[in-house]
PDB file of C-alpha atoms and ligand atoms in Angstrom:
ATOM      1  CA  UNK A  12     109.863 -62.114   4.344  1.00 56.00           C
ATOM      2  CA  UNK A  13     110.647 -64.575   7.559  1.00 61.00           C
ATOM      3  CA  UNK A  14     107.926 -66.871   6.372  1.00 64.00           C
ATOM      4  CA  UNK A  15     109.269 -67.174   2.908  1.00 58.00           C
ATOM      5  CA  UNK A  16     112.756 -68.142   4.557  1.00 57.00           C
ATOM      6  CA  UNK A  17     111.171 -70.992   6.500  1.00 56.00           C
ATOM      7  CA  UNK A  18     109.467 -72.071   3.651  1.00 54.00           C
ATOM      8  CA  UNK A  19     112.558 -72.397   1.438  1.00 60.00           C
ATOM      9  CA  UNK A  20     114.281 -74.060   4.200  1.00 52.00           C
ATOM     10  CA  UNK A  21     111.560 -76.474   4.368  1.00 49.00           C
ATOM     11  CA  UNK A  22     111.469 -77.194   1.056  1.00 51.00           C
ATOM     12  CA  UNK A  23     115.352 -77.364   1.277  1.00 50.00           C
ATOM     13  CA  UNK A  24     115.041 -80.017   3.844  1.00 51.00           C
ATOM     14  CA  UNK A  25     112.481 -81.927   2.274  1.00 45.00           C
ATOM     15  CA  UNK A  26     114.515 -82.520  -0.650  1.00 49.00           C
ATOM     16  CA  UNK A  27     117.396 -83.733   1.452  1.00 48.00           C
ATOM     17  CA  UNK A  28     115.398 -86.382   3.242  1.00 48.00           C
ATOM     18  CA  UNK A  29     114.820 -87.833  -0.170  1.00 49.00           C
ATOM     19  CA  UNK A  30     117.736 -89.687   0.219  1.00 50.00           C
ATOM     20  CA  UNK A  31     115.753 -91.618   2.791  1.00 52.00           C
ATOM     21  CA  UNK A  32     116.408 -92.828   6.089  1.00 64.00           C
ATOM     22  CA  UNK A  33     115.467 -92.174   9.599  1.00 80.00           C
ATOM     23  CA  UNK A  34     117.002 -88.732   9.833  1.00 78.00           C
ATOM     24  CA  UNK A  35     115.988 -87.782   6.500  1.00 73.00           C
ATOM     25  CA  UNK A  36     112.100 -88.368   7.654  1.00 73.00           C
ATOM     26  CA  UNK A  37     112.843 -86.613  11.143  1.00 80.00           C
ATOM     27  CA  UNK A  38     114.222 -83.513   9.006  1.00 74.00           C
ATOM     28  CA  UNK A  39     111.085 -83.790   6.885  1.00 78.00           C
ATOM     29  CA  UNK A  40     108.787 -83.811   9.930  1.00 82.00           C
ATOM     30  CA  UNK A  41     110.545 -80.779  11.603  1.00 77.00           C
ATOM     31  CA  UNK A  42     110.350 -78.941   8.237  1.00 76.00           C
ATOM     32  CA  UNK A  43     106.779 -79.653   7.986  1.00 78.00           C
ATOM     33  CA  UNK A  44     106.369 -78.652  11.682  1.00 85.00           C
ATOM     34  CA  UNK A  45     108.295 -75.541  10.987  1.00 80.00           C
ATOM     35  CA  UNK A  46     106.040 -74.753   8.056  1.00 79.00           C
ATOM     36  CA  UNK A  47     102.697 -75.173  10.221  1.00 85.00           C
ATOM     37  CA  UNK A  48     104.120 -73.023  12.803  1.00 81.00           C
ATOM     38  CA  UNK A  49     104.815 -70.371  10.488  1.00 76.00           C
ATOM     39  CA  UNK A  50     101.236 -70.883   9.145  1.00 84.00           C
ATOM     40  CA  UNK A  51      99.918 -70.577  12.832  1.00 85.00           C
ATOM     41  CA  UNK A  52     101.861 -67.088  13.479  1.00 82.00           C
ATOM     42  CA  UNK A  53     100.669 -65.740  10.417  1.00 80.00           C
ATOM     43  CA  UNK A  54      96.892 -66.421  11.552  1.00 82.00           C
ATOM     44  CA  UNK A  55      97.916 -64.909  14.580  1.00 84.00           C
ATOM     45  CA  UNK A  56      98.862 -62.052  13.052  1.00 79.00           C
ATOM     46  CA  UNK A  57      95.831 -61.709  11.116  1.00 78.00           C
ATOM     47  CA  UNK A  58      93.722 -61.819  13.862  1.00 83.00           C
ATOM     48  CA  UNK A  59      95.675 -59.556  16.145  1.00 79.00           C
ATOM     49  CA  UNK A  60      94.936 -56.983  12.959  1.00 81.00           C
ATOM     50  CA  UNK A  61      91.419 -57.544  13.048  1.00 85.00           C
ATOM     51  CA  UNK A  62      91.003 -57.139  16.643  1.00 83.00           C
ATOM     52  CA  UNK A  63      92.665 -53.921  16.353  1.00 79.00           C
ATOM     53  CA  UNK A  64      90.593 -52.730  13.354  1.00 80.00           C
ATOM     54  CA  UNK A  65      87.413 -53.832  15.233  1.00 83.00           C
ATOM     55  CA  UNK A  66      88.661 -51.831  18.292  1.00 80.00           C
ATOM     56  CA  UNK A  67      88.992 -48.720  16.246  1.00 73.00           C
ATOM     57  CA  UNK A  68      85.884 -48.996  14.610  1.00 82.00           C
ATOM     58  CA  UNK A  69      83.962 -49.599  18.124  1.00 79.00           C
ATOM     59  CA  UNK A  70      85.582 -46.272  19.456  1.00 74.00           C
ATOM     60  CA  UNK A  71      84.803 -44.111  16.162  1.00 73.00           C
ATOM     61  CA  UNK A  72      81.066 -45.700  16.497  1.00 75.00           C
ATOM     62  CA  UNK A  73      80.886 -44.760  20.388  1.00 72.00           C
ATOM     63  CA  UNK A  74      82.355 -40.988  19.645  1.00 64.00           C
ATOM     64  CA  UNK A  75      79.890 -40.574  16.942  1.00 66.00           C
ATOM     65  CA  UNK A  76      77.021 -41.977  19.225  1.00 62.00           C
ATOM     66  CA  UNK A  77      78.165 -39.125  21.519  1.00 61.00           C
ATOM     67  CA  UNK A  78      77.883 -36.551  19.248  1.00 54.00           C
ATOM     68  CA  UNK A  79      74.345 -37.621  18.124  1.00 54.00           C
ATOM     69  CA  UNK A  80      73.531 -37.437  21.822  1.00 56.00           C
ATOM     70  CA  UNK A  81      74.623 -34.016  22.476  1.00 53.00           C
ATOM     71  CA  UNK A  82      73.005 -32.759  19.143  1.00 55.00           C
ATOM     72  CA  UNK A  83      70.013 -34.127  20.473  1.00 54.00           C
ATOM     73  CA  UNK A  84      70.092 -32.632  23.824  1.00 54.00           C
ATOM     74  CA  UNK A  85      70.889 -29.385  22.371  1.00 59.00           C
ATOM     75  CA  UNK A  86      67.720 -29.165  19.998  1.00 88.00           C
ATOM     76  CA  UNK A  87      65.404 -30.752  23.291  1.00 96.00           C
ATOM     77  CA  UNK A  88      62.335 -28.419  22.946  1.00 97.00           C
ATOM     78  CA  UNK A  89      61.339 -28.919  26.444  1.00 96.00           C
ATOM     79  CA  UNK A  90      64.664 -28.049  28.035  1.00 96.00           C
ATOM     80  CA  UNK A  91      65.222 -25.248  25.680  1.00 97.00           C
ATOM     81  CA  UNK A  92      61.730 -23.711  27.093  1.00 97.00           C
ATOM     82  CA  UNK A  93      62.547 -24.589  30.638  1.00 96.00           C
ATOM     83  CA  UNK A  94      66.114 -23.279  30.492  1.00 96.00           C
ATOM     84  CA  UNK A  95      65.211 -19.991  28.887  1.00 97.00           C
ATOM     85  CA  UNK A  96      62.896 -18.846  31.108  1.00 97.00           C
ATOM     86  CA  UNK A  97      59.661 -19.422  28.999  1.00 98.00           C
ATOM     87  CA  UNK A  98      58.181 -21.425  32.022  1.00 97.00           C
ATOM     88  CA  UNK A  99      58.134 -18.591  34.138  1.00 98.00           C
ATOM     89  CA  UNK A 100      55.291 -17.233  32.138  1.00 98.00           C
ATOM     90  CA  UNK A 101      53.901 -20.426  30.178  1.00 98.00           C
ATOM     91  CA  UNK A 102      51.910 -23.038  32.165  1.00 97.00           C
ATOM     92  CA  UNK A 103      51.003 -26.251  30.437  1.00 96.00           C
ATOM     93  CA  UNK A 104      47.323 -25.941  30.829  1.00 94.00           C
ATOM     94  CA  UNK A 105      46.082 -22.490  32.561  1.00 96.00           C
ATOM     95  CA  UNK A 106      46.905 -19.149  31.743  1.00 97.00           C
ATOM     96  CA  UNK A 107      49.181 -17.185  34.159  1.00 97.00           C
ATOM     97  CA  UNK A 108      51.110 -14.138  33.044  1.00 98.00           C
ATOM     98  CA  UNK A 109      50.967 -15.684  29.515  1.00 98.00           C
ATOM     99  CA  UNK A 110      48.394 -18.025  27.634  1.00 98.00           C
ATOM    100  CA  UNK A 111      48.949 -21.705  28.589  1.00 98.00           C
ATOM    101  CA  UNK A 112      50.796 -24.090  26.316  1.00 98.00           C
ATOM    102  CA  UNK A 113      47.326 -25.882  25.281  1.00 98.00           C
ATOM    103  CA  UNK A 114      45.940 -22.544  24.425  1.00 98.00           C
ATOM    104  CA  UNK A 115      48.984 -21.833  22.098  1.00 98.00           C
ATOM    105  CA  UNK A 116      49.165 -25.065  20.587  1.00 98.00           C
ATOM    106  CA  UNK A 117      45.331 -24.829  19.905  1.00 97.00           C
ATOM    107  CA  UNK A 118      45.539 -21.484  18.296  1.00 98.00           C
ATOM    108  CA  UNK A 119      48.709 -22.937  16.224  1.00 98.00           C
ATOM    109  CA  UNK A 120      47.606 -26.307  15.421  1.00 97.00           C
ATOM    110  CA  UNK A 121      48.918 -27.355  12.027  1.00 97.00           C
ATOM    111  CA  UNK A 122      50.793 -23.901  11.769  1.00 98.00           C
ATOM    112  CA  UNK A 123      54.137 -24.969  13.097  1.00 98.00           C
ATOM    113  CA  UNK A 124      55.932 -22.509  10.227  1.00 98.00           C
ATOM    114  CA  UNK A 125      53.674 -19.459  11.414  1.00 98.00           C
ATOM    115  CA  UNK A 126      54.559 -20.151  15.256  1.00 98.00           C
ATOM    116  CA  UNK A 127      58.569 -20.530  13.793  1.00 98.00           C
ATOM    117  CA  UNK A 128      58.071 -17.125  12.176  1.00 98.00           C
ATOM    118  CA  UNK A 129      56.651 -15.781  15.709  1.00 98.00           C
ATOM    119  CA  UNK A 130      59.459 -16.856  17.557  1.00 98.00           C
ATOM    120  CA  UNK A 131      61.867 -15.341  14.987  1.00 98.00           C
ATOM    121  CA  UNK A 132      60.349 -12.206  15.287  1.00 98.00           C
ATOM    122  CA  UNK A 133      58.830 -12.524  11.644  1.00 98.00           C
ATOM    123  CA  UNK A 134      55.155 -12.930  12.486  1.00 97.00           C
ATOM    124  CA  UNK A 135      52.331 -11.378  14.586  1.00 97.00           C
ATOM    125  CA  UNK A 136      50.932 -12.572  17.853  1.00 98.00           C
ATOM    126  CA  UNK A 137      47.467 -14.654  17.400  1.00 98.00           C
ATOM    127  CA  UNK A 138      47.051 -15.986  20.661  1.00 98.00           C
ATOM    128  CA  UNK A 139      46.792 -12.625  23.138  1.00 98.00           C
ATOM    129  CA  UNK A 140      47.902  -9.690  20.716  1.00 98.00           C
ATOM    130  CA  UNK A 141      46.721  -7.119  23.371  1.00 98.00           C
ATOM    131  CA  UNK A 142      49.420  -8.693  25.744  1.00 98.00           C
ATOM    132  CA  UNK A 143      52.210  -9.012  22.929  1.00 98.00           C
ATOM    133  CA  UNK A 144      54.274  -6.039  24.994  1.00 98.00           C
ATOM    134  CA  UNK A 145      54.772  -8.693  27.477  1.00 98.00           C
ATOM    135  CA  UNK A 146      56.234 -11.615  25.108  1.00 98.00           C
ATOM    136  CA  UNK A 147      58.004  -9.014  22.667  1.00 98.00           C
ATOM    137  CA  UNK A 148      61.430  -9.016  24.789  1.00 98.00           C
ATOM    138  CA  UNK A 149      61.533 -12.939  24.762  1.00 98.00           C
ATOM    139  CA  UNK A 150      61.774 -12.873  21.205  1.00 98.00           C
ATOM    140  CA  UNK A 151      65.373 -11.444  21.697  1.00 98.00           C
ATOM    141  CA  UNK A 152      66.288 -15.197  23.168  1.00 98.00           C
ATOM    142  CA  UNK A 153      64.537 -17.049  20.421  1.00 98.00           C
ATOM    143  CA  UNK A 154      65.765 -14.888  17.816  1.00 98.00           C
ATOM    144  CA  UNK A 155      69.325 -15.822  18.767  1.00 97.00           C
ATOM    145  CA  UNK A 156      68.261 -19.516  18.498  1.00 97.00           C
ATOM    146  CA  UNK A 157      69.505 -21.550  15.366  1.00 96.00           C
ATOM    147  CA  UNK A 158      66.730 -22.968  13.180  1.00 97.00           C
ATOM    148  CA  UNK A 159      66.723 -26.535  15.028  1.00 97.00           C
ATOM    149  CA  UNK A 160      66.293 -25.101  18.399  1.00 97.00           C
ATOM    150  CA  UNK A 161      63.110 -22.903  17.051  1.00 98.00           C
ATOM    151  CA  UNK A 162      61.878 -25.873  15.590  1.00 98.00           C
ATOM    152  CA  UNK A 163      62.246 -27.969  18.503  1.00 98.00           C
ATOM    153  CA  UNK A 164      60.476 -25.450  20.667  1.00 98.00           C
ATOM    154  CA  UNK A 165      57.750 -25.052  18.249  1.00 98.00           C
ATOM    155  CA  UNK A 166      57.446 -28.901  18.278  1.00 98.00           C
ATOM    156  CA  UNK A 167      57.425 -29.154  22.232  1.00 98.00           C
ATOM    157  CA  UNK A 168      54.773 -26.412  22.319  1.00 98.00           C
ATOM    158  CA  UNK A 169      52.425 -28.619  19.718  1.00 98.00           C
ATOM    159  CA  UNK A 170      52.824 -31.705  21.308  1.00 97.00           C
ATOM    160  CA  UNK A 171      51.315 -30.291  24.550  1.00 94.00           C
ATOM    161  CA  UNK A 172      47.851 -31.616  24.987  1.00 83.00           C
TER     162      UNK A 172
HETATM  163  C1  LIG B  19      57.624 -12.605  30.939  1.00 61.98           C
HETATM  164  C2  LIG B  19      56.529 -13.286  30.453  1.00 61.98           C
HETATM  165  C3  LIG B  19      56.714 -14.186  29.309  1.00 61.98           C
HETATM  166  C4  LIG B  19      57.866 -14.835  28.944  1.00 61.98           C
HETATM  167  C5  LIG B  19      59.035 -15.242  29.919  1.00 61.98           C
HETATM  168  C6  LIG B  19      57.800 -15.694  27.734  1.00 61.98           C
HETATM  169  N1  LIG B  19      56.406 -15.361  27.404  1.00 61.98           N
HETATM  170 FE1  LIG B  19      55.585 -16.285  25.638  1.00 61.98          FE
HETATM  171  N2  LIG B  19      54.277 -15.142  25.934  1.00 61.98           N
HETATM  172  C7  LIG B  19      53.805 -13.807  27.163  1.00 61.98           C
HETATM  173  C8  LIG B  19      52.306 -13.577  26.834  1.00 61.98           C
HETATM  174  C9  LIG B  19      51.848 -12.334  27.914  1.00 61.98           C
HETATM  175  C10 LIG B  19      51.940 -13.611  25.660  1.00 61.98           C
HETATM  176  C11 LIG B  19      50.851 -13.611  24.904  1.00 61.98           C
HETATM  177  C12 LIG B  19      50.773 -12.394  23.852  1.00 61.98           C
HETATM  178  C13 LIG B  19      50.949 -12.821  22.740  1.00 61.98           C
HETATM  179  O1  LIG B  19      50.042 -13.702  22.256  1.00 61.98           O
HETATM  180  O2  LIG B  19      51.957 -12.427  22.084  1.00 61.98           O
HETATM  181  C14 LIG B  19      52.959 -14.928  25.064  1.00 61.98           C
HETATM  182  C15 LIG B  19      52.635 -15.741  23.840  1.00 61.98           C
HETATM  183  C16 LIG B  19      53.612 -16.596  23.543  1.00 61.98           C
HETATM  184  C17 LIG B  19      53.490 -17.430  22.206  1.00 61.98           C
HETATM  185  C18 LIG B  19      52.004 -17.144  21.396  1.00 61.98           C
HETATM  186  C19 LIG B  19      52.561 -16.049  20.303  1.00 61.98           C
HETATM  187  C20 LIG B  19      51.091 -15.891  19.562  1.00 61.98           C
HETATM  188  O3  LIG B  19      51.068 -15.881  18.621  1.00 61.98           O
HETATM  189  O4  LIG B  19      50.258 -15.072  20.234  1.00 61.98           O
HETATM  190  C21 LIG B  19      54.486 -18.365  22.229  1.00 61.98           C
HETATM  191  C22 LIG B  19      54.362 -19.153  20.939  1.00 61.98           C
HETATM  192  C23 LIG B  19      55.451 -18.016  23.045  1.00 61.98           C
HETATM  193  N3  LIG B  19      54.780 -16.896  23.907  1.00 61.98           N
HETATM  194  C24 LIG B  19      56.186 -18.556  23.325  1.00 61.98           C
HETATM  195  C25 LIG B  19      57.520 -18.274  24.305  1.00 61.98           C
HETATM  196  C26 LIG B  19      58.735 -18.604  24.551  1.00 61.98           C
HETATM  197  C27 LIG B  19      59.361 -20.033  23.609  1.00 61.98           C
HETATM  198  C28 LIG B  19      59.491 -17.993  25.503  1.00 61.98           C
HETATM  199  C29 LIG B  19      60.769 -18.307  26.122  1.00 61.98           C
HETATM  200  C30 LIG B  19      61.936 -17.804  25.190  1.00 61.98           C
HETATM  201  C31 LIG B  19      58.120 -17.186  26.150  1.00 61.98           C
HETATM  202  N4  LIG B  19      57.357 -17.334  25.423  1.00 61.98           N
HETATM  203  C32 LIG B  19      58.705 -16.338  27.134  1.00 61.98           C
HETATM  204  C33 LIG B  19      54.355 -13.833  28.244  1.00 61.98           C
HETATM  205  C34 LIG B  19      55.943 -14.641  28.233  1.00 61.98           C
END
């Protein structure tokens, strides 16, 4: 609106100046300047608006990245394995209370779905069935996990070589 007013003022001054003379030319210059300044101000406003939009976009992206990081941390199979006490009975490459992870990985090679079933309490022990009673209580932990978490644990065990 302000811009329109200035433009009209400029047009008025330019038409007045058509009477000729130095004063008229001066008025014309002033009018032209006013038009230029209005344009500059408008450009600056657009720039500020663009900056603000960019900042909002950046913040949104950052928030999204953080959410993804948190989700990834939740389904880190190795951390789940360590933080839920599995590590107490399962070493990587030697049998302790339970079979080593390498032994489990070998038994379940190419059978991730079966391991997920076992951890959900829906499958049978294939590694050391005679010792299943020792493992059984731990299924109460894995049964409470969501699919992504159980899948991540299975992926972790199968990744051990
Ligand atoms: C108290 C010791 C102990 C803890 C703690 C333990 N396990 Fe076990 N686990 C065993 C024993 C013993 C076996 C061998 C018996 C068997 O094969 O089921 C076993 C077997 C397994 C197997 C092979 C199953 C099969 O088909 O034979 C998987 C997979 C497994 N454990 C995963 C886990 C996970 C995941 C955790 C943590 C939530 C865990 N274990 C915690 C003792 C334990």
